[in-house]
Amino acid sequence: MKISTLLTQDSVFSKVNCTSKKGALEKISHIAGEKLNIDPQILFTNLIAREKIGSTGVGAGIAIPHVKIDSSLPATAVFIQCETAIDYDSYDGNKVDLLFAIFVPEDLCQQYLVALSEISKKLLDKPFLRQLRNAESDLALFKLLQAE
């Protein structure tokens, strides 16, 4: 399970108006709900429940919210670049401006761990982060994220 198999061009968004962690997760839930053809409220509730366990803010302005979904659904992801950084309760105390949300079927959890590792490594690369933050369009972001 690689980034390129999780993301589609219609799930990558630049310059999103994010005003709060809750608002960003609502937007992500709506996008994923449309892609997966399920009620976005279910995804939002699951994302909020996951955040109560511990923040998915991994540092350096990045969050990787993630939840399990029904095994009948395909693994999918949503990437948003916030117009301005938001408070996210990240472990390093920094605000978050890049969110890579992952929705993984329960029966693919092992593959998901490999994908999470790949995504984390890629997103924490400083030159790559700079490129993501400087991307001016959804397409530019998508192309960056698709490059292996």
mmCIF file of N, CA and C in Angstrom:
data_model
loop_
_atom_site.group_PDB
_atom_site.id
_atom_site.type_symbol
_atom_site.label_atom_id
_atom_site.label_comp_id
_atom_site.label_asym_id
_atom_site.label_seq_id
_atom_site.Cartn_x
_atom_site.Cartn_y
_atom_site.Cartn_z
ATOM 1 N N MET A 1 0.852 -1.177 0.000
ATOM 2 C CA MET A 1 0.000 0.000 0.000
ATOM 3 C C MET A 1 0.897 1.239 0.000
ATOM 4 N N LYS A 2 0.966 1.905 -1.119
ATOM 5 C CA LYS A 2 1.801 3.099 -1.264
ATOM 6 C C LYS A 2 0.922 4.340 -1.358
ATOM 7 N N ILE A 3 1.550 5.494 -1.195
ATOM 8 C CA ILE A 3 0.828 6.753 -1.298
ATOM 9 C C ILE A 3 0.075 6.815 -2.624
ATOM 10 N N SER A 4 0.740 6.390 -3.692
ATOM 11 C CA SER A 4 0.135 6.485 -5.025
ATOM 12 C C SER A 4 -1.112 5.624 -5.162
ATOM 13 N N THR A 5 -1.260 4.578 -4.349
ATOM 14 C CA THR A 5 -2.460 3.759 -4.431
ATOM 15 C C THR A 5 -3.575 4.300 -3.543
ATOM 16 N N LEU A 6 -3.238 5.149 -2.594
ATOM 17 C CA LEU A 6 -4.236 5.689 -1.669
ATOM 18 C C LEU A 6 -4.868 6.990 -2.163
ATOM 19 N N LEU A 7 -4.059 7.811 -2.819
ATOM 20 C CA LEU A 7 -4.518 9.145 -3.220
ATOM 21 C C LEU A 7 -4.951 9.194 -4.674
ATOM 22 N N THR A 8 -6.029 9.929 -4.914
ATOM 23 C CA THR A 8 -6.439 10.235 -6.276
ATOM 24 C C THR A 8 -6.430 11.753 -6.411
ATOM 25 N N GLN A 9 -6.428 12.212 -7.627
ATOM 26 C CA GLN A 9 -6.343 13.660 -7.855
ATOM 27 C C GLN A 9 -7.494 14.418 -7.198
ATOM 28 N N ASP A 10 -8.653 13.787 -7.096
ATOM 29 C CA ASP A 10 -9.798 14.464 -6.494
ATOM 30 C C ASP A 10 -9.826 14.380 -4.964
ATOM 31 N N SER A 11 -8.719 13.929 -4.374
ATOM 32 C CA SER A 11 -8.650 13.883 -2.911
ATOM 33 C C SER A 11 -7.453 14.677 -2.370
ATOM 34 N N VAL A 12 -6.934 15.578 -3.193
ATOM 35 C CA VAL A 12 -5.806 16.425 -2.806
ATOM 36 C C VAL A 12 -6.217 17.886 -2.996
ATOM 37 N N PHE A 13 -6.082 18.669 -1.920
ATOM 38 C CA PHE A 13 -6.569 20.050 -1.961
ATOM 39 C C PHE A 13 -5.550 21.024 -1.393
ATOM 40 N N SER A 14 -5.304 22.088 -2.140
ATOM 41 C CA SER A 14 -4.381 23.130 -1.690
ATOM 42 C C SER A 14 -5.171 24.320 -1.157
ATOM 43 N N LYS A 15 -4.508 25.073 -0.297
ATOM 44 C CA LYS A 15 -5.047 26.341 0.204
ATOM 45 C C LYS A 15 -6.478 26.229 0.748
ATOM 46 N N VAL A 16 -6.694 25.214 1.571
ATOM 47 C CA VAL A 16 -8.006 24.995 2.175
ATOM 48 C C VAL A 16 -8.154 25.923 3.374
ATOM 49 N N ASN A 17 -9.309 26.557 3.479
ATOM 50 C CA ASN A 17 -9.583 27.439 4.609
ATOM 51 C C ASN A 17 -9.893 26.582 5.837
ATOM 52 N N CYS A 18 -8.896 26.386 6.687
ATOM 53 C CA CYS A 18 -9.046 25.607 7.915
ATOM 54 C C CYS A 18 -8.983 26.576 9.093
ATOM 55 N N THR A 19 -9.966 26.507 9.961
ATOM 56 C CA THR A 19 -9.956 27.411 11.116
ATOM 57 C C THR A 19 -9.732 26.669 12.424
ATOM 58 N N SER A 20 -9.889 25.353 12.406
ATOM 59 C CA SER A 20 -9.704 24.562 13.621
ATOM 60 C C SER A 20 -9.446 23.106 13.258
ATOM 61 N N LYS A 21 -8.976 22.357 14.239
ATOM 62 C CA LYS A 21 -8.772 20.925 14.055
ATOM 63 C C LYS A 21 -10.100 20.253 13.696
ATOM 64 N N LYS A 22 -11.140 20.573 14.444
ATOM 65 C CA LYS A 22 -12.459 19.989 14.198
ATOM 66 C C LYS A 22 -12.931 20.313 12.775
ATOM 67 N N GLY A 23 -12.780 21.560 12.358
ATOM 68 C CA GLY A 23 -13.196 21.966 11.023
ATOM 69 C C GLY A 23 -12.435 21.234 9.930
ATOM 70 N N ALA A 24 -11.125 21.064 10.124
ATOM 71 C CA ALA A 24 -10.310 20.344 9.136
ATOM 72 C C ALA A 24 -10.749 18.884 9.044
ATOM 73 N N LEU A 25 -11.011 18.265 10.188
ATOM 74 C CA LEU A 25 -11.445 16.869 10.184
ATOM 75 C C LEU A 25 -12.836 16.718 9.571
ATOM 76 N N GLU A 26 -13.695 17.717 9.752
ATOM 77 C CA GLU A 26 -15.015 17.699 9.103
ATOM 78 C C GLU A 26 -14.862 17.743 7.584
ATOM 79 N N LYS A 27 -13.981 18.624 7.083
ATOM 80 C CA LYS A 27 -13.757 18.723 5.635
ATOM 81 C C LYS A 27 -13.226 17.405 5.086
ATOM 82 N N ILE A 28 -12.253 16.838 5.784
ATOM 83 C CA ILE A 28 -11.674 15.562 5.366
ATOM 84 C C ILE A 28 -12.752 14.475 5.342
ATOM 85 N N SER A 29 -13.598 14.438 6.366
ATOM 86 C CA SER A 29 -14.660 13.433 6.450
ATOM 87 C C SER A 29 -15.641 13.568 5.293
ATOM 88 N N HIS A 30 -15.955 14.799 4.944
ATOM 89 C CA HIS A 30 -16.889 15.032 3.839
ATOM 90 C C HIS A 30 -16.299 14.528 2.516
ATOM 91 N N ILE A 31 -15.032 14.856 2.273
ATOM 92 C CA ILE A 31 -14.359 14.420 1.041
ATOM 93 C C ILE A 31 -14.300 12.890 0.978
ATOM 94 N N ALA A 32 -13.860 12.278 2.080
ATOM 95 C CA ALA A 32 -13.737 10.814 2.115
ATOM 96 C C ALA A 32 -15.107 10.145 2.036
ATOM 97 N N GLY A 33 -16.103 10.740 2.679
ATOM 98 C CA GLY A 33 -17.452 10.181 2.629
ATOM 99 C C GLY A 33 -17.983 10.122 1.206
ATOM 100 N N GLU A 34 -17.724 11.172 0.429
ATOM 101 C CA GLU A 34 -18.144 11.174 -0.974
ATOM 102 C C GLU A 34 -17.401 10.098 -1.768
ATOM 103 N N LYS A 35 -16.088 9.986 -1.540
ATOM 104 C CA LYS A 35 -15.290 8.988 -2.260
ATOM 105 C C LYS A 35 -15.725 7.559 -1.928
ATOM 106 N N LEU A 36 -16.022 7.329 -0.644
ATOM 107 C CA LEU A 36 -16.354 5.981 -0.191
ATOM 108 C C LEU A 36 -17.851 5.685 -0.228
ATOM 109 N N ASN A 37 -18.638 6.712 -0.537
ATOM 110 C CA ASN A 37 -20.094 6.589 -0.580
ATOM 111 C C ASN A 37 -20.669 6.145 0.772
ATOM 112 N N ILE A 38 -20.175 6.789 1.834
ATOM 113 C CA ILE A 38 -20.733 6.539 3.168
ATOM 114 C C ILE A 38 -20.967 7.879 3.861
ATOM 115 N N ASP A 39 -21.718 7.821 4.925
ATOM 116 C CA ASP A 39 -22.075 9.021 5.682
ATOM 117 C C ASP A 39 -20.808 9.658 6.261
ATOM 118 N N PRO A 40 -20.511 10.910 5.891
ATOM 119 C CA PRO A 40 -19.319 11.577 6.408
ATOM 120 C C PRO A 40 -19.321 11.690 7.938
ATOM 121 N N GLN A 41 -20.505 11.728 8.532
ATOM 122 C CA GLN A 41 -20.585 11.843 10.000
ATOM 123 C C GLN A 41 -19.967 10.633 10.692
ATOM 124 N N ILE A 42 -20.093 9.460 10.079
ATOM 125 C CA ILE A 42 -19.482 8.248 10.640
ATOM 126 C C ILE A 42 -17.967 8.408 10.661
ATOM 127 N N LEU A 43 -17.422 8.879 9.547
ATOM 128 C CA LEU A 43 -15.964 9.073 9.471
ATOM 129 C C LEU A 43 -15.512 10.134 10.460
ATOM 130 N N PHE A 44 -16.255 11.228 10.537
ATOM 131 C CA PHE A 44 -15.904 12.314 11.452
ATOM 132 C C PHE A 44 -15.913 11.825 12.904
ATOM 133 N N THR A 45 -16.957 11.094 13.269
ATOM 134 C CA THR A 45 -17.051 10.557 14.634
ATOM 135 C C THR A 45 -15.854 9.659 14.936
ATOM 136 N N ASN A 46 -15.475 8.822 13.974
ATOM 137 C CA ASN A 46 -14.327 7.928 14.167
ATOM 138 C C ASN A 46 -13.018 8.703 14.259
ATOM 139 N N LEU A 47 -12.864 9.742 13.447
ATOM 140 C CA LEU A 47 -11.646 10.567 13.513
ATOM 141 C C LEU A 47 -11.540 11.270 14.867
ATOM 142 N N ILE A 48 -12.644 11.814 15.339
ATOM 143 C CA ILE A 48 -12.641 12.499 16.641
ATOM 144 C C ILE A 48 -12.321 11.501 17.761
ATOM 145 N N ALA A 49 -12.915 10.306 17.688
ATOM 146 C CA ALA A 49 -12.629 9.274 18.695
ATOM 147 C C ALA A 49 -11.148 8.911 18.683
ATOM 148 N N ARG A 50 -10.553 8.830 17.493
ATOM 149 C CA ARG A 50 -9.119 8.519 17.387
ATOM 150 C C ARG A 50 -8.281 9.631 17.996
ATOM 151 N N GLU A 51 -8.669 10.877 17.777
ATOM 152 C CA GLU A 51 -7.928 12.009 18.335
ATOM 153 C C GLU A 51 -8.004 12.037 19.860
ATOM 154 N N LYS A 52 -9.084 11.516 20.432
ATOM 155 C CA LYS A 52 -9.217 11.467 21.895
ATOM 156 C C LYS A 52 -8.223 10.480 22.500
ATOM 157 N N ILE A 53 -7.844 9.464 21.730
ATOM 158 C CA ILE A 53 -6.831 8.498 22.185
ATOM 159 C C ILE A 53 -5.473 9.180 22.255
ATOM 160 N N GLY A 54 -5.204 10.048 21.303
ATOM 161 C CA GLY A 54 -3.948 10.785 21.227
ATOM 162 C C GLY A 54 -3.895 11.534 19.923
ATOM 163 N N SER A 55 -3.297 12.690 19.941
ATOM 164 C CA SER A 55 -3.238 13.512 18.748
ATOM 165 C C SER A 55 -2.466 12.815 17.635
ATOM 166 N N THR A 56 -2.974 12.978 16.420
ATOM 167 C CA THR A 56 -2.284 12.436 15.252
ATOM 168 C C THR A 56 -1.357 13.490 14.638
ATOM 169 N N GLY A 57 -1.144 14.589 15.358
ATOM 170 C CA GLY A 57 -0.164 15.580 14.944
ATOM 171 C C GLY A 57 1.219 15.017 15.207
ATOM 172 N N VAL A 58 1.971 14.747 14.149
ATOM 173 C CA VAL A 58 3.252 14.046 14.287
ATOM 174 C C VAL A 58 4.448 14.985 14.403
ATOM 175 N N GLY A 59 4.201 16.292 14.332
ATOM 176 C CA GLY A 59 5.282 17.263 14.431
ATOM 177 C C GLY A 59 5.571 17.909 13.093
ATOM 178 N N ALA A 60 6.353 18.962 13.137
ATOM 179 C CA ALA A 60 6.776 19.694 11.934
ATOM 180 C C ALA A 60 5.600 20.235 11.120
ATOM 181 N N GLY A 61 4.447 20.463 11.778
ATOM 182 C CA GLY A 61 3.296 21.009 11.073
ATOM 183 C C GLY A 61 2.480 19.987 10.309
ATOM 184 N N ILE A 62 2.674 18.702 10.635
ATOM 185 C CA ILE A 62 2.010 17.616 9.908
ATOM 186 C C ILE A 62 1.101 16.832 10.846
ATOM 187 N N ALA A 63 -0.054 16.446 10.332
ATOM 188 C CA ALA A 63 -0.942 15.527 11.043
ATOM 189 C C ALA A 63 -1.295 14.388 10.099
ATOM 190 N N ILE A 64 -1.403 13.195 10.667
ATOM 191 C CA ILE A 64 -1.785 12.021 9.879
ATOM 192 C C ILE A 64 -2.971 11.350 10.582
ATOM 193 N N PRO A 65 -4.148 11.995 10.493
ATOM 194 C CA PRO A 65 -5.325 11.356 11.084
ATOM 195 C C PRO A 65 -5.633 10.059 10.346
ATOM 196 N N HIS A 66 -6.023 9.039 11.099
ATOM 197 C CA HIS A 66 -6.255 7.743 10.476
ATOM 198 C C HIS A 66 -7.273 6.943 11.277
ATOM 199 N N VAL A 67 -8.111 6.222 10.559
ATOM 200 C CA VAL A 67 -9.101 5.354 11.187
ATOM 201 C C VAL A 67 -9.323 4.121 10.338
ATOM 202 N N LYS A 68 -9.822 3.087 10.990
ATOM 203 C CA LYS A 68 -10.212 1.871 10.287
ATOM 204 C C LYS A 68 -11.627 2.065 9.751
ATOM 205 N N ILE A 69 -11.869 1.461 8.596
ATOM 206 C CA ILE A 69 -13.199 1.471 8.005
ATOM 207 C C ILE A 69 -13.601 0.027 7.717
ATOM 208 N N ASP A 70 -14.829 -0.167 7.324
ATOM 209 C CA ASP A 70 -15.340 -1.499 7.020
ATOM 210 C C ASP A 70 -14.489 -2.161 5.942
ATOM 211 N N SER A 71 -14.271 -3.458 6.098
ATOM 212 C CA SER A 71 -13.432 -4.209 5.156
ATOM 213 C C SER A 71 -13.986 -4.252 3.737
ATOM 214 N N SER A 72 -15.263 -3.931 3.567
ATOM 215 C CA SER A 72 -15.847 -3.939 2.222
ATOM 216 C C SER A 72 -15.485 -2.684 1.423
ATOM 217 N N LEU A 73 -14.866 -1.702 2.096
ATOM 218 C CA LEU A 73 -14.518 -0.441 1.447
ATOM 219 C C LEU A 73 -13.038 -0.425 1.064
ATOM 220 N N PRO A 74 -12.686 0.340 0.020
ATOM 221 C CA PRO A 74 -11.274 0.423 -0.375
ATOM 222 C C PRO A 74 -10.493 1.391 0.524
ATOM 223 N N ALA A 75 -9.221 1.116 0.681
ATOM 224 C CA ALA A 75 -8.345 2.054 1.399
ATOM 225 C C ALA A 75 -8.301 3.351 0.603
ATOM 226 N N THR A 76 -8.343 4.461 1.310
ATOM 227 C CA THR A 76 -8.308 5.752 0.632
ATOM 228 C C THR A 76 -7.630 6.775 1.529
ATOM 229 N N ALA A 77 -7.268 7.887 0.929
ATOM 230 C CA ALA A 77 -6.620 8.958 1.684
ATOM 231 C C ALA A 77 -7.099 10.305 1.164
ATOM 232 N N VAL A 78 -6.943 11.312 2.013
ATOM 233 C CA VAL A 78 -7.257 12.691 1.661
ATOM 234 C C VAL A 78 -6.089 13.538 2.143
ATOM 235 N N PHE A 79 -5.616 14.440 1.295
ATOM 236 C CA PHE A 79 -4.526 15.338 1.680
ATOM 237 C C PHE A 79 -5.008 16.770 1.549
ATOM 238 N N ILE A 80 -4.857 17.544 2.617
ATOM 239 C CA ILE A 80 -5.177 18.966 2.522
ATOM 240 C C ILE A 80 -4.014 19.816 3.033
ATOM 241 N N GLN A 81 -3.797 20.870 2.305
ATOM 242 C CA GLN A 81 -2.826 21.898 2.669
ATOM 243 C C GLN A 81 -3.665 23.078 3.168
ATOM 244 N N CYS A 82 -3.539 23.391 4.449
ATOM 245 C CA CYS A 82 -4.323 24.486 5.022
ATOM 246 C C CYS A 82 -3.718 25.832 4.607
ATOM 247 N N GLU A 83 -4.601 26.777 4.358
ATOM 248 C CA GLU A 83 -4.169 28.127 3.999
ATOM 249 C C GLU A 83 -3.346 28.745 5.134
ATOM 250 N N THR A 84 -3.798 28.523 6.354
ATOM 251 C CA THR A 84 -3.054 28.957 7.538
ATOM 252 C C THR A 84 -3.018 27.800 8.526
ATOM 253 N N ALA A 85 -1.941 27.709 9.275
ATOM 254 C CA ALA A 85 -1.770 26.618 10.231
ATOM 255 C C ALA A 85 -2.798 26.720 11.358
ATOM 256 N N ILE A 86 -3.193 25.555 11.873
ATOM 257 C CA ILE A 86 -4.211 25.479 12.924
ATOM 258 C C ILE A 86 -3.657 24.798 14.175
ATOM 259 N N ASP A 87 -4.246 25.130 15.315
ATOM 260 C CA ASP A 87 -3.914 24.410 16.548
ATOM 261 C C ASP A 87 -4.383 22.974 16.391
ATOM 262 N N TYR A 88 -3.510 22.021 16.768
ATOM 263 C CA TYR A 88 -3.847 20.617 16.540
ATOM 264 C C TYR A 88 -3.450 19.720 17.711
ATOM 265 N N ASP A 89 -2.922 20.300 18.762
ATOM 266 C CA ASP A 89 -2.453 19.515 19.915
ATOM 267 C C ASP A 89 -1.334 18.546 19.527
ATOM 268 N N SER A 90 -0.489 18.967 18.605
ATOM 269 C CA SER A 90 0.641 18.127 18.186
ATOM 270 C C SER A 90 1.615 17.942 19.336
ATOM 271 N N TYR A 91 2.301 16.835 19.325
ATOM 272 C CA TYR A 91 3.211 16.539 20.422
ATOM 273 C C TYR A 91 4.334 17.569 20.548
ATOM 274 N N ASP A 92 4.708 18.209 19.424
ATOM 275 C CA ASP A 92 5.789 19.204 19.484
ATOM 276 C C ASP A 92 5.265 20.614 19.743
ATOM 277 N N GLY A 93 3.940 20.758 19.874
ATOM 278 C CA GLY A 93 3.360 22.066 20.163
ATOM 279 C C GLY A 93 3.176 22.963 18.952
ATOM 280 N N ASN A 94 3.651 22.540 17.784
ATOM 281 C CA ASN A 94 3.526 23.354 16.574
ATOM 282 C C ASN A 94 2.130 23.245 15.970
ATOM 283 N N LYS A 95 1.732 24.308 15.287
ATOM 284 C CA LYS A 95 0.478 24.279 14.549
ATOM 285 C C LYS A 95 0.650 23.406 13.315
ATOM 286 N N VAL A 96 -0.470 22.945 12.768
ATOM 287 C CA VAL A 96 -0.471 22.020 11.632
ATOM 288 C C VAL A 96 -1.017 22.721 10.393
ATOM 289 N N ASP A 97 -0.348 22.513 9.263
ATOM 290 C CA ASP A 97 -0.861 23.050 7.996
ATOM 291 C C ASP A 97 -0.969 21.985 6.908
ATOM 292 N N LEU A 98 -0.484 20.777 7.174
ATOM 293 C CA LEU A 98 -0.572 19.678 6.209
ATOM 294 C C LEU A 98 -1.200 18.467 6.888
ATOM 295 N N LEU A 99 -2.306 17.992 6.334
ATOM 296 C CA LEU A 99 -2.992 16.830 6.900
ATOM 297 C C LEU A 99 -3.118 15.747 5.840
ATOM 298 N N PHE A 100 -2.638 14.568 6.185
ATOM 299 C CA PHE A 100 -2.731 13.406 5.310
ATOM 300 C C PHE A 100 -3.583 12.379 6.054
ATOM 301 N N ALA A 101 -4.870 12.316 5.704
ATOM 302 C CA ALA A 101 -5.802 11.427 6.388
ATOM 303 C C ALA A 101 -5.897 10.094 5.654
ATOM 304 N N ILE A 102 -5.893 9.014 6.425
ATOM 305 C CA ILE A 102 -5.926 7.679 5.849
ATOM 306 C C ILE A 102 -7.116 6.912 6.420
ATOM 307 N N PHE A 103 -7.851 6.274 5.524
ATOM 308 C CA PHE A 103 -8.989 5.441 5.892
ATOM 309 C C PHE A 103 -8.679 4.039 5.383
ATOM 310 N N VAL A 104 -8.473 3.101 6.302
ATOM 311 C CA VAL A 104 -7.993 1.776 5.909
ATOM 312 C C VAL A 104 -8.986 0.689 6.350
ATOM 313 N N PRO A 105 -9.290 -0.237 5.441
ATOM 314 C CA PRO A 105 -10.167 -1.345 5.811
ATOM 315 C C PRO A 105 -9.552 -2.177 6.936
ATOM 316 N N GLU A 106 -10.411 -2.649 7.821
ATOM 317 C CA GLU A 106 -9.941 -3.405 8.984
ATOM 318 C C GLU A 106 -9.067 -4.590 8.617
ATOM 319 N N ASP A 107 -9.345 -5.238 7.494
ATOM 320 C CA ASP A 107 -8.576 -6.427 7.116
ATOM 321 C C ASP A 107 -7.235 -6.095 6.449
ATOM 322 N N LEU A 108 -6.909 -4.817 6.280
ATOM 323 C CA LEU A 108 -5.631 -4.431 5.666
ATOM 324 C C LEU A 108 -4.702 -3.704 6.647
ATOM 325 N N CYS A 109 -4.892 -3.936 7.920
ATOM 326 C CA CYS A 109 -4.123 -3.191 8.923
ATOM 327 C C CYS A 109 -2.609 -3.398 8.805
ATOM 328 N N GLN A 110 -2.157 -4.606 8.467
ATOM 329 C CA GLN A 110 -0.712 -4.842 8.326
ATOM 330 C C GLN A 110 -0.116 -3.995 7.212
ATOM 331 N N GLN A 111 -0.764 -3.993 6.046
ATOM 332 C CA GLN A 111 -0.286 -3.194 4.926
ATOM 333 C C GLN A 111 -0.343 -1.703 5.271
ATOM 334 N N TYR A 112 -1.326 -1.344 6.042
ATOM 335 C CA TYR A 112 -1.491 0.046 6.461
ATOM 336 C C TYR A 112 -0.286 0.520 7.273
ATOM 337 N N LEU A 113 0.241 -0.331 8.140
ATOM 338 C CA LEU A 113 1.399 0.054 8.947
ATOM 339 C C LEU A 113 2.602 0.373 8.064
ATOM 340 N N VAL A 114 2.773 -0.384 6.993
ATOM 341 C CA VAL A 114 3.853 -0.123 6.043
ATOM 342 C C VAL A 114 3.610 1.220 5.353
ATOM 343 N N ALA A 115 2.371 1.464 4.938
ATOM 344 C CA ALA A 115 2.030 2.728 4.278
ATOM 345 C C ALA A 115 2.242 3.907 5.218
ATOM 346 N N LEU A 116 1.837 3.750 6.462
ATOM 347 C CA LEU A 116 1.998 4.824 7.443
ATOM 348 C C LEU A 116 3.472 5.167 7.627
ATOM 349 N N SER A 117 4.308 4.157 7.661
ATOM 350 C CA SER A 117 5.746 4.372 7.801
ATOM 351 C C SER A 117 6.294 5.135 6.592
ATOM 352 N N GLU A 118 5.884 4.726 5.384
ATOM 353 C CA GLU A 118 6.339 5.386 4.163
ATOM 354 C C GLU A 118 5.883 6.847 4.129
ATOM 355 N N ILE A 119 4.625 7.067 4.469
ATOM 356 C CA ILE A 119 4.063 8.413 4.449
ATOM 357 C C ILE A 119 4.777 9.304 5.458
ATOM 358 N N SER A 120 4.974 8.791 6.664
ATOM 359 C CA SER A 120 5.655 9.568 7.707
ATOM 360 C C SER A 120 7.057 9.958 7.280
ATOM 361 N N LYS A 121 7.796 8.991 6.742
ATOM 362 C CA LYS A 121 9.171 9.258 6.312
ATOM 363 C C LYS A 121 9.201 10.325 5.223
ATOM 364 N N LYS A 122 8.298 10.193 4.263
ATOM 365 C CA LYS A 122 8.255 11.134 3.148
ATOM 366 C C LYS A 122 7.860 12.530 3.632
ATOM 367 N N LEU A 123 6.842 12.602 4.486
ATOM 368 C CA LEU A 123 6.351 13.904 4.932
ATOM 369 C C LEU A 123 7.310 14.620 5.881
ATOM 370 N N LEU A 124 8.176 13.890 6.530
ATOM 371 C CA LEU A 124 9.104 14.526 7.458
ATOM 372 C C LEU A 124 10.427 14.932 6.802
ATOM 373 N N ASP A 125 10.528 14.728 5.497
ATOM 374 C CA ASP A 125 11.700 15.156 4.738
ATOM 375 C C ASP A 125 11.591 16.672 4.501
ATOM 376 N N LYS A 126 12.524 17.434 5.058
ATOM 377 C CA LYS A 126 12.408 18.907 5.020
ATOM 378 C C LYS A 126 12.317 19.499 3.613
ATOM 379 N N PRO A 127 13.150 19.093 2.661
ATOM 380 C CA PRO A 127 13.008 19.657 1.309
ATOM 381 C C PRO A 127 11.642 19.330 0.691
ATOM 382 N N PHE A 128 11.155 18.113 0.924
ATOM 383 C CA PHE A 128 9.853 17.719 0.389
ATOM 384 C C PHE A 128 8.737 18.542 1.054
ATOM 385 N N LEU A 129 8.846 18.738 2.353
ATOM 386 C CA LEU A 129 7.862 19.561 3.077
ATOM 387 C C LEU A 129 7.796 20.974 2.507
ATOM 388 N N ARG A 130 8.950 21.527 2.229
ATOM 389 C CA ARG A 130 9.010 22.874 1.645
ATOM 390 C C ARG A 130 8.257 22.908 0.313
ATOM 391 N N GLN A 131 8.462 21.872 -0.510
ATOM 392 C CA GLN A 131 7.765 21.794 -1.795
ATOM 393 C C GLN A 131 6.250 21.716 -1.593
ATOM 394 N N LEU A 132 5.823 20.907 -0.644
ATOM 395 C CA LEU A 132 4.386 20.782 -0.381
ATOM 396 C C LEU A 132 3.792 22.120 0.062
ATOM 397 N N ARG A 133 4.505 22.795 0.940
ATOM 398 C CA ARG A 133 3.998 24.070 1.462
ATOM 399 C C ARG A 133 3.993 25.162 0.394
ATOM 400 N N ASN A 134 4.870 25.052 -0.583
ATOM 401 C CA ASN A 134 4.947 26.059 -1.643
ATOM 402 C C ASN A 134 4.069 25.730 -2.847
ATOM 403 N N ALA A 135 3.472 24.551 -2.865
ATOM 404 C CA ALA A 135 2.616 24.165 -3.999
ATOM 405 C C ALA A 135 1.437 25.121 -4.092
ATOM 406 N N GLU A 136 1.149 25.562 -5.307
ATOM 407 C CA GLU A 136 0.131 26.592 -5.532
ATOM 408 C C GLU A 136 -1.205 26.054 -6.039
ATOM 409 N N SER A 137 -1.296 24.746 -6.271
ATOM 410 C CA SER A 137 -2.544 24.208 -6.804
ATOM 411 C C SER A 137 -2.742 22.764 -6.351
ATOM 412 N N ASP A 138 -3.982 22.296 -6.491
ATOM 413 C CA ASP A 138 -4.291 20.903 -6.163
ATOM 414 C C ASP A 138 -3.440 19.964 -7.020
ATOM 415 N N LEU A 139 -3.321 20.276 -8.302
ATOM 416 C CA LEU A 139 -2.568 19.422 -9.215
ATOM 417 C C LEU A 139 -1.079 19.380 -8.848
ATOM 418 N N ALA A 140 -0.513 20.517 -8.512
ATOM 419 C CA ALA A 140 0.904 20.551 -8.116
ATOM 420 C C ALA A 140 1.128 19.692 -6.871
ATOM 421 N N LEU A 141 0.227 19.783 -5.907
ATOM 422 C CA LEU A 141 0.323 18.950 -4.703
ATOM 423 C C LEU A 141 0.217 17.475 -5.057
ATOM 424 N N PHE A 142 -0.764 17.155 -5.881
ATOM 425 C CA PHE A 142 -0.980 15.767 -6.268
ATOM 426 C C PHE A 142 0.264 15.182 -6.938
ATOM 427 N N LYS A 143 0.859 15.928 -7.860
ATOM 428 C CA LYS A 143 2.054 15.441 -8.567
ATOM 429 C C LYS A 143 3.207 15.216 -7.589
ATOM 430 N N LEU A 144 3.377 16.107 -6.633
ATOM 431 C CA LEU A 144 4.428 15.927 -5.630
ATOM 432 C C LEU A 144 4.196 14.656 -4.830
ATOM 433 N N LEU A 145 2.968 14.449 -4.397
ATOM 434 C CA LEU A 145 2.642 13.294 -3.560
ATOM 435 C C LEU A 145 2.715 11.979 -4.330
ATOM 436 N N GLN A 146 2.504 12.018 -5.631
ATOM 437 C CA GLN A 146 2.546 10.811 -6.441
ATOM 438 C C GLN A 146 3.969 10.382 -6.796
ATOM 439 N N ALA A 147 4.907 11.310 -6.753
ATOM 440 C CA ALA A 147 6.295 10.969 -7.091
ATOM 441 C C ALA A 147 6.830 9.993 -6.047
ATOM 442 N N GLU A 148 7.310 8.881 -6.513
ATOM 443 C CA GLU A 148 7.821 7.848 -5.575
ATOM 444 C C GLU A 148 9.284 8.069 -5.272
#
